Amino acid sequence: MNYNPQDTSPQLSEEQAEELMRSLLHKEGTWVDWGKTCQQLQKAGYNSQTIFEKTGFQASQQNLIIVAAQVYDSLLDGQVSEDLLSYYRGPKSDVLYELRILKQNQRVTVAKLAKDKSLDHLETKDIAKTFQTFSLMPQLPPGFTLDPGDAMAYQCWKQAKQKKDLQARTRLIAKGLKYASSNTARGAIEKLLSDFTVTPEASEPLMPLYRVENQEEISRIVPLAGNLPLNKNQVLGVEKIDTVSPFNYVNYHNTGSVVPLPSWQSVLKAVDPVAILCQSDGLPQSLTGKPEDVLVLIDRAVTAWDDQSYFLVEEGEELTFKWFAESPSCPLLGQVIIVLRPKKIFDENNLLEPWQMDD
């Protein structure tokens, strides 16, 4: 039976699929037809290995002609001449495949250039990438136009100016003259025949690459309930944060605050941690020095009493931290994991003064 390979309906009967396989096996039509047929079979659920076994078209070849056929269709949309279309049916699927990275109007321009210069797929790949980069420049270099030939000419001009070796410089000048499409671009390259000034090539800087050596160098982000006095709902209602390895980033949708803590073992072991701010003189044990802000980390998942831990409990309508010699009758809202004092800062004014020593 006859079946139109341009029919892109995903639904195929077994007989229709077999007919398409047979046409591929016998390479009926042009490579454009083969590409559309391969795509039709894949859309109908036939994987590339099955198509290969029945037709001899390898998976990589299927991909190439499918993409190239799409590029060919974009040339049709660009209303190019039949002469150009005939040239690429010739077959030139590998050349058209390299134009996939370009926009539709750019494909038409580069396809014409590739035909005029009889470029192979490697040369076309080079010019397609160069033209794509060139077209993204915020301002065109003086003397060069927005044309794929001028794009290649500019690249050759730029590289030639960086070469001390005369042979390498000459090869780039010749390549640039081959591609230059405008008289101004050609003139810029011809000047290099008498101007031997070398412009040093700018080298890429090293990436600021580091590896985390210690777990403590990555913070653990925990939710912050607020500053005492707080009530039970203000602590128990805080949304839990889950961290994602290897950099401990979080997805947090609450409107509250969070605080970074060092990845100490005790912090990492906390299952449902919440931080609370309070004054040091409000702790069960008095701390040395003047009263200061401290951060208390509790684990809401630990509510079983033990006599070696402090716990968050509710007294009246406010929360406080307590130690119990025996199991208490009141509910335990969480175990105290760490009490964190702020980093000690010496007199900042002294840090700004130069060192002075007695003779």
C-alpha positions as a LaTeX table, in Angstrom:
\begin{tabular}{lrrr}
\hline
Residue & $x$ (\AA) & $y$ (\AA) & $z$ (\AA) \\
\hline
Met1 & 0.00 & 0.00 & 0.00 \\
Asn2 & 1.11 & 3.58 & $-0.54$ \\
Tyr3 & 1.51 & 5.76 & 2.55 \\
Asn4 & 2.40 & 9.43 & 2.69 \\
Pro5 & 5.50 & 9.91 & 4.93 \\
Gln6 & 4.52 & 13.55 & 5.49 \\
Asp7 & 1.42 & 12.47 & 7.43 \\
Thr8 & 2.59 & 13.16 & 11.00 \\
Ser9 & $-0.37$ & 11.56 & 12.80 \\
Pro10 & 0.97 & 9.49 & 15.71 \\
Gln11 & $-1.63$ & 6.78 & 15.12 \\
Leu12 & $-0.40$ & 3.98 & 12.86 \\
Ser13 & $-1.86$ & 0.58 & 12.17 \\
Glu14 & 0.50 & $-2.38$ & 12.10 \\
Glu15 & 0.18 & $-2.54$ & 8.32 \\
Gln16 & 1.00 & 1.16 & 7.93 \\
Ala17 & 4.04 & 0.85 & 10.18 \\
Glu18 & 5.29 & $-2.16$ & 8.23 \\
Glu19 & 4.90 & $-0.23$ & 4.97 \\
Leu20 & 6.94 & 2.68 & 6.38 \\
Met21 & 9.60 & 0.25 & 7.58 \\
Arg22 & 9.74 & $-1.32$ & 4.14 \\
Ser23 & 10.13 & 2.08 & 2.43 \\
Leu24 & 13.05 & 2.88 & 4.75 \\
Leu25 & 14.64 & $-0.50$ & 4.13 \\
His26 & 14.59 & 0.15 & 0.39 \\
Lys27 & 15.51 & 3.85 & 0.84 \\
Glu28 & 12.58 & 5.07 & $-1.19$ \\
Gly29 & 12.43 & 8.83 & $-1.78$ \\
Thr30 & 15.02 & 11.33 & $-0.49$ \\
Trp31 & 16.73 & 11.55 & 2.88 \\
Val32 & 14.14 & 14.19 & 3.80 \\
Asp33 & 11.42 & 11.55 & 3.38 \\
Trp34 & 13.48 & 9.10 & 5.46 \\
Gly35 & 13.81 & 11.62 & 8.27 \\
Lys36 & 10.08 & 12.34 & 8.35 \\
Thr37 & 9.31 & 8.62 & 8.24 \\
Cys38 & 11.66 & 7.87 & 11.15 \\
Gln39 & 10.05 & 10.65 & 13.16 \\
Gln40 & 6.58 & 9.35 & 12.36 \\
Leu41 & 7.50 & 5.85 & 13.50 \\
Gln42 & 9.06 & 7.15 & 16.71 \\
Lys43 & 5.97 & 9.23 & 17.48 \\
Ala44 & 3.88 & 6.11 & 16.96 \\
Gly45 & 5.84 & 4.36 & 19.73 \\
Tyr46 & 8.53 & 2.49 & 17.79 \\
Asn47 & 11.91 & 2.98 & 19.47 \\
Ser48 & 15.08 & 3.65 & 17.52 \\
Gln49 & 16.46 & 0.13 & 18.15 \\
Thr50 & 13.38 & $-1.51$ & 16.61 \\
Ile51 & 13.58 & 0.79 & 13.59 \\
Phe52 & 17.27 & $-0.03$ & 13.22 \\
Glu53 & 16.64 & $-3.78$ & 13.29 \\
Lys54 & 13.95 & $-3.53$ & 10.58 \\
Thr55 & 15.49 & $-0.85$ & 8.34 \\
Gly56 & 19.25 & $-0.67$ & 8.94 \\
Phe57 & 19.08 & 3.00 & 10.00 \\
Gln58 & 21.17 & 3.33 & 13.15 \\
Ala59 & 19.87 & 5.40 & 16.05 \\
Ser60 & 22.40 & 8.18 & 15.48 \\
Gln61 & 21.51 & 8.31 & 11.78 \\
Gln62 & 17.81 & 8.46 & 12.61 \\
Asn63 & 18.39 & 11.41 & 14.90 \\
Leu64 & 20.49 & 13.22 & 12.30 \\
Ile65 & 18.02 & 12.92 & 9.43 \\
Ile66 & 15.01 & 13.71 & 11.66 \\
Val67 & 16.60 & 16.98 & 12.81 \\
Ala68 & 17.98 & 17.77 & 9.36 \\
Ala69 & 14.53 & 17.26 & 7.81 \\
Gln70 & 13.13 & 19.79 & 10.29 \\
Val71 & 15.84 & 22.25 & 9.24 \\
Tyr72 & 14.97 & 21.54 & 5.59 \\
Asp73 & 11.33 & 22.40 & 6.31 \\
Ser74 & 12.43 & 25.69 & 7.87 \\
Leu75 & 14.19 & 26.51 & 4.60 \\
Leu76 & 10.89 & 25.88 & 2.81 \\
Asp77 & 9.25 & 28.36 & 5.18 \\
Gly78 & 11.99 & 30.82 & 4.25 \\
Gln79 & 10.87 & 30.62 & 0.60 \\
Val80 & 14.30 & 29.78 & $-0.75$ \\
Ser81 & 14.96 & 28.85 & $-4.36$ \\
Glu82 & 14.39 & 25.36 & $-5.70$ \\
Asp83 & 18.05 & 25.32 & $-6.68$ \\
Leu84 & 19.06 & 25.61 & $-3.02$ \\
Leu85 & 16.57 & 22.95 & $-1.93$ \\
Ser86 & 17.76 & 20.60 & $-4.66$ \\
Tyr87 & 21.35 & 21.10 & $-3.53$ \\
Tyr88 & 20.55 & 19.98 & 0.02 \\
Arg89 & 18.51 & 16.99 & $-1.11$ \\
Gly90 & 21.73 & 15.99 & $-2.88$ \\
Pro91 & 22.24 & 14.61 & $-0.08$ \\
Lys92 & 23.47 & 17.17 & 2.44 \\
Ser93 & 21.66 & 16.08 & 5.59 \\
Asp94 & 24.86 & 16.27 & 7.66 \\
Val95 & 25.36 & 19.91 & 6.62 \\
Leu96 & 21.77 & 20.95 & 7.41 \\
Tyr97 & 21.97 & 19.17 & 10.77 \\
Glu98 & 24.62 & 21.70 & 11.88 \\
Leu99 & 22.17 & 24.58 & 11.30 \\
Arg100 & 19.82 & 23.36 & 14.04 \\
Ile101 & 21.25 & 25.85 & 16.59 \\
Leu102 & 20.29 & 28.88 & 14.46 \\
Lys103 & 17.09 & 30.83 & 14.09 \\
Gln104 & 15.00 & 30.29 & 10.95 \\
Asn105 & 16.22 & 33.38 & 9.09 \\
Gln106 & 19.83 & 32.65 & 10.10 \\
Arg107 & 19.54 & 29.10 & 8.76 \\
Val108 & 18.56 & 30.42 & 5.34 \\
Thr109 & 21.54 & 32.77 & 5.21 \\
Val110 & 24.07 & 30.18 & 6.35 \\
Ala111 & 22.58 & 27.51 & 4.08 \\
Lys112 & 23.15 & 29.82 & 1.08 \\
Leu113 & 26.72 & 30.49 & 2.18 \\
Ala114 & 27.45 & 26.79 & 2.73 \\
Lys115 & 26.21 & 26.05 & $-0.77$ \\
Asp116 & 28.16 & 28.92 & $-2.38$ \\
Lys117 & 31.39 & 27.89 & $-0.63$ \\
Ser118 & 30.74 & 24.11 & $-0.94$ \\
Leu119 & 31.26 & 23.68 & 2.80 \\
Asp120 & 31.29 & 20.27 & 4.45 \\
His121 & 29.52 & 19.58 & 7.76 \\
Leu122 & 32.54 & 20.46 & 9.91 \\
Glu123 & 33.04 & 23.82 & 8.20 \\
Thr124 & 29.30 & 24.47 & 8.45 \\
Lys125 & 29.33 & 23.61 & 12.15 \\
Asp126 & 32.14 & 26.14 & 12.68 \\
Ile127 & 30.37 & 28.92 & 10.81 \\
Ala128 & 27.01 & 28.23 & 12.50 \\
Lys129 & 28.53 & 28.51 & 15.99 \\
Thr130 & 30.54 & 31.58 & 15.01 \\
Phe131 & 27.53 & 33.34 & 13.47 \\
Gln132 & 25.35 & 32.51 & 16.49 \\
Thr133 & 27.89 & 34.11 & 18.85 \\
Phe134 & 28.52 & 37.03 & 16.51 \\
Ser135 & 24.80 & 37.83 & 16.23 \\
Leu136 & 24.54 & 38.13 & 20.02 \\
Met137 & 27.17 & 40.89 & 20.23 \\
Pro138 & 25.61 & 44.10 & 21.60 \\
Gln139 & 27.41 & 46.14 & 18.92 \\
Leu140 & 28.93 & 44.96 & 15.66 \\
Pro141 & 32.69 & 45.51 & 15.28 \\
Pro142 & 33.54 & 48.43 & 12.94 \\
Gly143 & 33.67 & 47.32 & 9.31 \\
Phe144 & 31.83 & 44.01 & 9.80 \\
Thr145 & 28.18 & 43.43 & 8.91 \\
Leu146 & 25.60 & 41.04 & 10.37 \\
Asp147 & 26.36 & 38.31 & 7.87 \\
Pro148 & 27.71 & 34.79 & 8.46 \\
Gly149 & 30.59 & 35.45 & 6.06 \\
Asp150 & 31.56 & 38.61 & 7.92 \\
Ala151 & 31.15 & 36.76 & 11.22 \\
Met152 & 33.78 & 34.23 & 10.15 \\
Ala153 & 35.94 & 37.01 & 8.71 \\
Tyr154 & 35.84 & 38.86 & 12.05 \\
Gln155 & 36.84 & 35.74 & 13.96 \\
Cys156 & 39.78 & 35.20 & 11.60 \\
Trp157 & 40.74 & 38.91 & 11.82 \\
Lys158 & 40.68 & 38.80 & 15.60 \\
Gln159 & 42.69 & 35.58 & 15.82 \\
Ala160 & 45.21 & 36.72 & 13.20 \\
Lys161 & 45.97 & 39.89 & 15.19 \\
Gln162 & 46.92 & 37.68 & 18.16 \\
Lys163 & 49.41 & 35.51 & 16.22 \\
Lys164 & 53.15 & 36.15 & 16.19 \\
Asp165 & 53.83 & 33.22 & 13.89 \\
Leu166 & 53.62 & 34.53 & 10.32 \\
Gln167 & 52.46 & 31.24 & 8.82 \\
Ala168 & 49.56 & 30.92 & 11.26 \\
Arg169 & 48.73 & 34.60 & 10.76 \\
Thr170 & 48.75 & 34.22 & 6.99 \\
Arg171 & 46.47 & 31.17 & 7.08 \\
Leu172 & 43.92 & 33.07 & 9.16 \\
Ile173 & 44.07 & 36.08 & 6.82 \\
Ala174 & 43.46 & 33.81 & 3.82 \\
Lys175 & 40.54 & 32.14 & 5.60 \\
Gly176 & 39.06 & 35.52 & 6.52 \\
Leu177 & 39.31 & 36.75 & 2.92 \\
Lys178 & 37.58 & 33.55 & 1.78 \\
Tyr179 & 34.53 & 34.28 & 3.90 \\
Ala180 & 34.33 & 38.10 & 4.01 \\
Ser181 & 31.13 & 39.21 & 2.33 \\
Ser182 & 31.43 & 43.01 & 2.67 \\
Asn183 & 34.11 & 45.22 & 1.20 \\
Thr184 & 34.71 & 46.83 & 4.59 \\
Ala185 & 35.36 & 43.45 & 6.23 \\
Arg186 & 37.69 & 42.49 & 3.39 \\
Gly187 & 39.51 & 45.80 & 3.79 \\
Ala188 & 39.97 & 45.28 & 7.52 \\
Ile189 & 41.57 & 41.89 & 6.92 \\
Glu190 & 43.77 & 43.13 & 4.06 \\
Lys191 & 45.26 & 45.75 & 6.41 \\
Leu192 & 46.78 & 42.89 & 8.39 \\
Leu193 & 48.99 & 42.11 & 5.40 \\
Ser194 & 51.00 & 45.26 & 6.14 \\
Asp195 & 50.23 & 45.81 & 9.83 \\
Phe196 & 52.12 & 43.23 & 11.91 \\
Thr197 & 51.11 & 44.60 & 15.31 \\
Val198 & 50.30 & 41.73 & 17.68 \\
Thr199 & 47.40 & 42.11 & 20.09 \\
Pro200 & 47.95 & 39.74 & 23.03 \\
Glu201 & 45.19 & 37.22 & 23.48 \\
Ala202 & 43.20 & 37.72 & 26.66 \\
Ser203 & 43.34 & 34.54 & 28.72 \\
Glu204 & 40.41 & 33.28 & 30.72 \\
Pro205 & 40.80 & 33.68 & 34.49 \\
Leu206 & 40.81 & 30.61 & 36.67 \\
Met207 & 37.44 & 29.64 & 38.05 \\
Pro208 & 37.17 & 30.38 & 41.80 \\
Leu209 & 36.91 & 26.67 & 42.55 \\
Tyr210 & 36.90 & 25.32 & 46.09 \\
Arg211 & 35.91 & 22.06 & 47.73 \\
Val212 & 34.29 & 21.88 & 51.13 \\
Glu213 & 36.77 & 20.07 & 53.36 \\
Asn214 & 34.92 & 20.12 & 56.67 \\
Gln215 & 31.22 & 19.48 & 57.23 \\
Glu216 & 31.18 & 22.46 & 59.59 \\
Glu217 & 31.91 & 24.76 & 56.65 \\
Ile218 & 28.32 & 24.18 & 55.43 \\
Ser219 & 25.66 & 25.70 & 57.64 \\
Arg220 & 22.50 & 23.93 & 58.69 \\
Ile221 & 19.53 & 26.23 & 58.22 \\
Val222 & 16.93 & 25.98 & 61.00 \\
Pro223 & 13.70 & 27.91 & 61.54 \\
Leu224 & 13.69 & 30.67 & 64.14 \\
Ala225 & 10.62 & 30.79 & 66.38 \\
Gly226 & 11.44 & 34.21 & 67.77 \\
Asn227 & 12.50 & 35.82 & 71.04 \\
Leu228 & 11.18 & 34.86 & 74.47 \\
Pro229 & 8.55 & 35.36 & 75.77 \\
Leu230 & 6.78 & 32.95 & 73.42 \\
Asn231 & 3.77 & 30.70 & 73.79 \\
Lys232 & 3.53 & 27.02 & 72.88 \\
Asn233 & 1.78 & 27.57 & 69.54 \\
Gln234 & 4.48 & 30.00 & 68.40 \\
Val235 & 7.10 & 27.26 & 68.75 \\
Leu236 & 5.17 & 24.12 & 67.83 \\
Gly237 & 3.54 & 25.83 & 64.85 \\
Val238 & 6.84 & 26.64 & 63.11 \\
Glu239 & 7.16 & 24.76 & 59.82 \\
Lys240 & 9.89 & 22.11 & 59.71 \\
Ile241 & 12.77 & 22.67 & 57.28 \\
Asp242 & 14.23 & 19.81 & 55.25 \\
Thr243 & 17.76 & 20.30 & 53.91 \\
Val244 & 18.94 & 18.82 & 50.62 \\
Ser245 & 22.44 & 17.42 & 50.14 \\
Pro246 & 25.19 & 18.04 & 49.25 \\
Phe247 & 25.00 & 21.80 & 49.97 \\
Asn248 & 22.15 & 21.81 & 52.50 \\
Tyr249 & 19.89 & 24.10 & 50.52 \\
Val250 & 16.29 & 24.39 & 51.67 \\
Asn251 & 12.85 & 24.88 & 50.19 \\
Tyr252 & 11.06 & 27.02 & 52.75 \\
His253 & 7.61 & 28.52 & 52.23 \\
Asn254 & 6.95 & 29.89 & 55.70 \\
Thr255 & 6.85 & 33.62 & 56.39 \\
Gly256 & 9.09 & 33.36 & 59.44 \\
Ser257 & 12.84 & 33.70 & 59.83 \\
Val258 & 15.65 & 31.18 & 59.57 \\
Val259 & 19.13 & 31.09 & 61.06 \\
Pro260 & 22.35 & 29.34 & 59.91 \\
Leu261 & 24.13 & 27.13 & 62.43 \\
Pro262 & 27.45 & 25.28 & 62.13 \\
Ser263 & 27.08 & 21.67 & 61.00 \\
Trp264 & 28.23 & 20.25 & 64.32 \\
Gln265 & 27.27 & 16.66 & 65.00 \\
Ser266 & 24.73 & 17.64 & 67.65 \\
Val267 & 23.09 & 20.09 & 65.23 \\
Leu268 & 22.98 & 17.56 & 62.39 \\
Lys269 & 21.44 & 14.88 & 64.64 \\
Ala270 & 18.45 & 17.06 & 65.51 \\
Val271 & 15.38 & 15.67 & 63.76 \\
Asp272 & 13.01 & 18.65 & 64.10 \\
Pro273 & 15.10 & 21.62 & 65.23 \\
Val274 & 13.80 & 25.10 & 66.08 \\
Ala275 & 15.85 & 28.03 & 67.37 \\
Ile276 & 14.72 & 30.40 & 70.11 \\
Leu277 & 16.35 & 33.68 & 71.14 \\
Cys278 & 16.52 & 34.75 & 74.77 \\
Gln279 & 18.69 & 36.58 & 77.28 \\
Ser280 & 21.44 & 34.58 & 78.96 \\
Asp281 & 20.22 & 35.50 & 82.42 \\
Gly282 & 16.93 & 33.76 & 81.65 \\
Leu283 & 18.59 & 30.33 & 81.36 \\
Pro284 & 18.34 & 27.72 & 84.12 \\
Gln285 & 22.07 & 28.17 & 84.83 \\
Ser286 & 23.61 & 31.64 & 85.03 \\
Leu287 & 26.44 & 32.34 & 82.59 \\
Thr288 & 29.58 & 34.30 & 83.36 \\
Gly289 & 29.83 & 37.86 & 82.12 \\
Lys290 & 27.18 & 40.43 & 81.37 \\
Pro291 & 23.75 & 39.29 & 80.18 \\
Glu292 & 23.69 & 38.87 & 76.40 \\
Asp293 & 21.55 & 37.44 & 73.63 \\
Val294 & 21.87 & 33.68 & 73.23 \\
Leu295 & 20.33 & 31.24 & 70.78 \\
Val296 & 18.85 & 28.02 & 72.13 \\
Leu297 & 18.34 & 25.14 & 69.71 \\
Ile298 & 15.70 & 22.62 & 70.66 \\
Asp299 & 14.68 & 19.38 & 68.99 \\
Arg300 & 10.89 & 19.12 & 69.00 \\
Ala301 & 11.18 & 15.42 & 68.09 \\
Val302 & 12.72 & 14.56 & 71.49 \\
Thr303 & 10.05 & 14.73 & 74.20 \\
Ala304 & 11.13 & 11.73 & 76.31 \\
Trp305 & 12.62 & 12.80 & 79.66 \\
Asp306 & 16.19 & 12.02 & 80.71 \\
Asp307 & 18.10 & 13.52 & 83.61 \\
Gln308 & 21.05 & 14.60 & 81.45 \\
Ser309 & 19.12 & 17.13 & 79.37 \\
Tyr310 & 17.26 & 20.42 & 79.62 \\
Phe311 & 13.83 & 20.76 & 78.07 \\
Leu312 & 11.46 & 23.42 & 76.80 \\
Val313 & 8.28 & 23.49 & 78.87 \\
Glu314 & 5.25 & 25.69 & 79.32 \\
Glu315 & 4.71 & 27.53 & 82.60 \\
Gly316 & 1.47 & 29.42 & 82.67 \\
Glu317 & 1.16 & 30.79 & 79.13 \\
Glu318 & 4.89 & 31.30 & 78.54 \\
Leu319 & 7.75 & 28.99 & 77.68 \\
Thr320 & 10.91 & 28.41 & 79.66 \\
Phe321 & 13.84 & 25.96 & 79.87 \\
Lys322 & 14.00 & 23.48 & 82.75 \\
Trp323 & 15.97 & 20.55 & 84.09 \\
Phe324 & 14.15 & 17.79 & 85.95 \\
Ala325 & 15.73 & 15.30 & 88.34 \\
Glu326 & 12.70 & 13.04 & 87.86 \\
Ser327 & 10.19 & 12.57 & 85.09 \\
Pro328 & 7.88 & 15.59 & 85.23 \\
Ser329 & 4.13 & 15.62 & 84.99 \\
Cys330 & 4.09 & 18.55 & 82.52 \\
Pro331 & 4.50 & 17.95 & 78.78 \\
Leu332 & 8.03 & 18.31 & 77.36 \\
Leu333 & 7.99 & 20.38 & 74.17 \\
Gly334 & 11.53 & 19.65 & 73.04 \\
Gln335 & 15.04 & 18.87 & 74.19 \\
Val336 & 17.68 & 21.61 & 74.39 \\
Ile337 & 20.45 & 20.66 & 71.95 \\
Ile338 & 22.85 & 23.60 & 72.22 \\
Val339 & 22.97 & 27.08 & 73.71 \\
Leu340 & 24.91 & 29.35 & 71.39 \\
Arg341 & 26.55 & 32.58 & 72.48 \\
Pro342 & 27.41 & 35.19 & 69.84 \\
Lys343 & 30.95 & 35.50 & 68.52 \\
Lys344 & 33.06 & 37.51 & 70.94 \\
Ile345 & 34.12 & 40.80 & 69.40 \\
Phe346 & 36.93 & 42.79 & 70.96 \\
Asp347 & 36.88 & 46.59 & 71.00 \\
Glu348 & 36.27 & 47.38 & 67.32 \\
Asn349 & 37.92 & 50.78 & 67.68 \\
Asn350 & 41.16 & 49.07 & 68.62 \\
Leu351 & 41.03 & 47.07 & 65.41 \\
Leu352 & 41.16 & 50.30 & 63.43 \\
Glu353 & 44.15 & 51.74 & 65.32 \\
Pro354 & 47.77 & 50.92 & 64.32 \\
Trp355 & 49.79 & 48.81 & 66.76 \\
Gln356 & 51.90 & 50.83 & 69.17 \\
Met357 & 54.74 & 49.41 & 71.24 \\
Asp358 & 56.85 & 51.01 & 73.93 \\
Asp359 & 60.53 & 51.36 & 73.21 \\
\hline
\end{tabular}
